[in-house]
Amino acid sequence: MSSPSNGPALPARTYPKRPAAVYFYATCLVDLFVPEAGMDAITLLEREGIRVIFPEGQSCCGQPAFSSGFPDEARKVAASQLDLFPEDYPIVVPSGSCAGMIRWHWEKIFADDPTLHARAAAVAARTFELAEFLLHVVGFQRRDEGEPIAVTLHTSCSARREMGTHLVGRELLARLGNVTLAHHDHESECCGFGGSFSLKHPDISTAMVSDKVAALKATGAREVVTADCGCLLNITKRAEKEDLDAGRAQPSLPGEHLATFLLRRTGGQVAERS
Amino acid sequence: MSAQPNIRGGDTRPIAFVSAQALRERMHEAVNDPHLRTSFRGAMDFLMAKRAAQFPDESELASLRTQSEGIRQYSLSKLPELLEQLEANLTRNGVQVHWAADPDEANAIMLGIARRHSAKTIVKGKSMVSEEIEFNHAMEAAGVEALESDMGEYIVQLAGEKPSHIIMPAIHKTKEQIARLFADKVPGVDYTDNVDALIQIGRQVLREKFEHADIGLSGVNFAVAETGTLCLVENEGNGRMCTTVPRVHMAITGIEKVVEKLEHVAPLFSILTRSATGQAVTTYFNMISGPRKPDEKDGPEEVHLILLDNGRSQAYADEQLRKTLQCIRCGACMNHCPVYTRIGGHAYGTTYPGPIGKIVSPHMMGLAQTHLLPTVSTLCGACGEVCPVKIPIPELLVRLRGEAQSAPHANPAMVGQGAGYSALASFVWRTWARIYARPANYRLFSWLASRFRMFAPSRQSGWTAARTPLKPAPRRLRDRVRDRR
Amino acid sequence: MSSRDRILARLRTSRPAQPLPLPELDAHYAPRARNESTPERVARFRTGIENFHAEVHLAGEGDWPAVLARLCAEKGVGSLMYGADTVAGRKLDPAAFAGTVLRPWAGSIEDIKADLFHRTDAGFTQTLGAIAETGTLILWPSEAEPRTLSLVPPIHFALLDARNIHATFYDAIRAGHWADGLPTNALLITGPSKTADIQQTLAYGAHGPKELIVIVINAEGAVQ
Ligand code: SF4
């Protein structure tokens, strides 16, 4: 199946019944930079009675090389990941862009190799972005124990356009009784991260992330929630820089991963920040 | 003369002057121009809202896009046959068909026609292909006046600039700037920034030209093979003027614009105007099937069609790159592009700016000049999401990045393959793959990274220009997972 | 080898072995077909074209020339050019037009260019039909009714028979078997000429007519 990134009408996905166990594919960014988001996602799933398997051999889905125009390197890395999921459990990924890579692009990079292609396709079929898994498979429904709060939500472009999950994040937040969602201006617009784009074209990337941060702040929301760590780092590190430059001690736009937010609001024990 | 062209005006030099290095500088200059930023943002917001209002029914849009993609792909799958059928039917209808491999050949053909008619003035309807071949330059050099008559194009030509958008050429200009321009450049005109008054000035000047021009030039939106018909989409009526009043009409188009059946233009026309400017339909849809017949009282006595390749057959040769040719030039991809919105159309230094420009220009100009273009994208997918013919633009950008950066090899799919090759970048990615494809290597590498996190540089290339530095966490997720068990 | 042959040869070597299947356009249009009466269709056409700044007047088969004459008088049309050798043209009686000089098109455009551009206030044409979906007129100009009549004069009067309004452009092409033979120039016209090229501000009367006035006949039942 070809990637749906070229159309708003994503094929409707059929979701499995709640499984006994899942594989948790954390992604390289979470492993190294935002491990607490990974911990919180695992806790959320375990709290629902699902066993979480963390394959030790996991490194990266290959997306950074793939989107930079180095498909051979992406293929090597992706190939090394195909063996990590021997049982027929769903694979849960706490990031839209990595989930999108596995779900749509792995098949493409293995197009020339029927064996690998078939295995990639099988993996792709049971790969889910965390938020969609929580909503559609787990049926996440917990009592909101937090104070009333307004938050704003940023959905990554891959979650929106490859995984079709932008309504999923909204729906999960709507299930929290005391949370109001403040929509921001140009909500569907990219935050300007784009992986190597932010390094290669810093001027334009800066313009985009500044606009995004301004729009998020303008909602007056206390914090920004997102289900993608790339966007999370881009947005919060930009906001931090603005605070630093303005000499503000209090963060003007704190942010956290959706998993952390959901866990904290519903009485779970969130992992220690790093 | 400075090597750095001024992107905001006065730059009439051919596009071939913009090198990859100059592109960086142009983008830098554009993104830091607050006036440009606000005006493009406002204009694109307006166009996005208008498009959205045209598609209240998601399922109708989805169906129409599927049809439109299907028609374009079907047409391309028979392209050589359809071009021959088009040529045969046009010839039968009395239209003279010419083929041009590149801009020089196209200009030579049209100059030849102009010379044969001792033409002094050519009045032009909107044609991006004529921009692509630098037609105005070529005619000027040969002493023939080529005058733009689309209001936006006229304004841009008067200012000595180039279009900054394929549908709305003068979108970068405010009415005050246009008022000043008219007052300065049009004889006998006083300053007015009343838009109606400005349009009436343009109308006066150009009507005179339509009446007396020797030749009219136009582009083509769709060429219908089964009937031998050239279709033109427009609002102003200048396209009809150019193709009706002068004795000679020259139309120029890329070889990809052909469709087989007349009925195929119905869905394409509908989705084109709705995607482009958010109009249900344009004022005119002009279907031309030949020159004036002996008993007819108006219309050109001669009609010529120039079919231009200019890199299109290169795109055609590759199954994936061929999708580039599905384009119907609606401009929706640029209207929705967060990069285009911030740098405007001139910064790209190509005839076609925005997402479509990034995927089509490398075929027209070669990767040596354009290898940086495909990198100027976050791959956010907003373009592909709105493209009426479902061109997977992000996928093509990724492919072009690969073509540009891979080591030069024999039998490349594209001219200039490997032009963006860097030994260092290739080494970095090879090393990356060596680390990430071996669990043991990755574990060691990520352990070292988190262990020595304090050595994370405080200045990290472009990242820290606007953000606080990235620092690995003291303990990786895998360490924390292991501890908990 | 000519460029033509080189281009075609290159395309031929790389084209797919089998063309893709012909797209099924009916799959899009058939489920969206409306079963509407003529008055409903007229209403939809009218809303469409009025949105594009055109004026619509209903008239009877017999009295439309009078309506045209009245509109000419109201708009101060001093001279109206038209094709005399057409079904509609034959019904126009100069005596019925008080302040308007009726000028039948005579000769070829080269003979009357200056008149057409500078001394004609309005052009009158028939239409082949219309499209309800978008509020669009269909014109097939002919030797009796040249193309510039609907383009050069500042006002364009068009006569439309409501029975010839099709639901969509696609329907018009199919029902009229257009693919079997098109005139030199076929036109769809939706409103007077316009532009939004200056700061996205809509202005009418760019290069073509500033006003488009449609007289619809046989629209029995449609609301005047
Ligand atoms: S690529 Fe698609 S959206 Fe862009 S101009 Fe072409 S048809 Fe329109």
GROMACS .gro file of C-alpha atoms and ligand atoms in nm, chain B residues 166 275 324 326-334 355-356 359 383 386-391 393, ligand 1:
model
   31
  440ILE     CA    1   0.243   3.082  -1.077
  549SER     CA    2  -0.770   2.435  -0.582
  598THR     CA    3   0.594   1.517  -1.142
  600GLN     CA    4   0.079   1.494  -1.342
  601CYS     CA    5   0.086   1.859  -1.233
  602ILE     CA    6  -0.188   2.090  -1.359
  603ARG     CA    7  -0.014   2.403  -1.223
  604CYS     CA    8  -0.281   2.508  -0.977
  605GLY     CA    9  -0.039   2.652  -0.723
  606ALA     CA   10  -0.220   2.502  -0.424
  607CYS     CA   11   0.102   2.342  -0.307
  608MET     CA   12   0.269   2.681  -0.272
  629PRO     CA   13   0.686   2.268  -0.380
  630ILE     CA   14   0.610   2.214  -0.748
  633ILE     CA   15   1.029   1.885  -0.791
  657CYS     CA   16   0.159   2.020  -0.036
  660VAL     CA   17  -0.388   1.945  -0.118
  661CYS     CA   18  -0.243   1.853  -0.457
  662PRO     CA   19  -0.549   1.797  -0.678
  663VAL     CA   20  -0.376   1.524  -0.878
  664LYS     CA   21  -0.220   1.360  -0.572
  665ILE     CA   22   0.143   1.407  -0.662
  667ILE     CA   23   0.553   1.570  -0.342
  984SF4     S1   24   0.208   1.996  -0.776
  984SF4    FE1   25  -0.013   1.964  -0.740
  984SF4     S2   26  -0.066   2.132  -0.600
  984SF4    FE2   27   0.131   2.188  -0.691
  984SF4     S3   28   0.081   2.311  -0.871
  984SF4    FE3   29   0.098   2.100  -0.942
  984SF4     S4   30  -0.109   2.021  -0.934
  984SF4    FE4   31  -0.108   2.204  -0.809
   0.00000   0.00000   0.00000
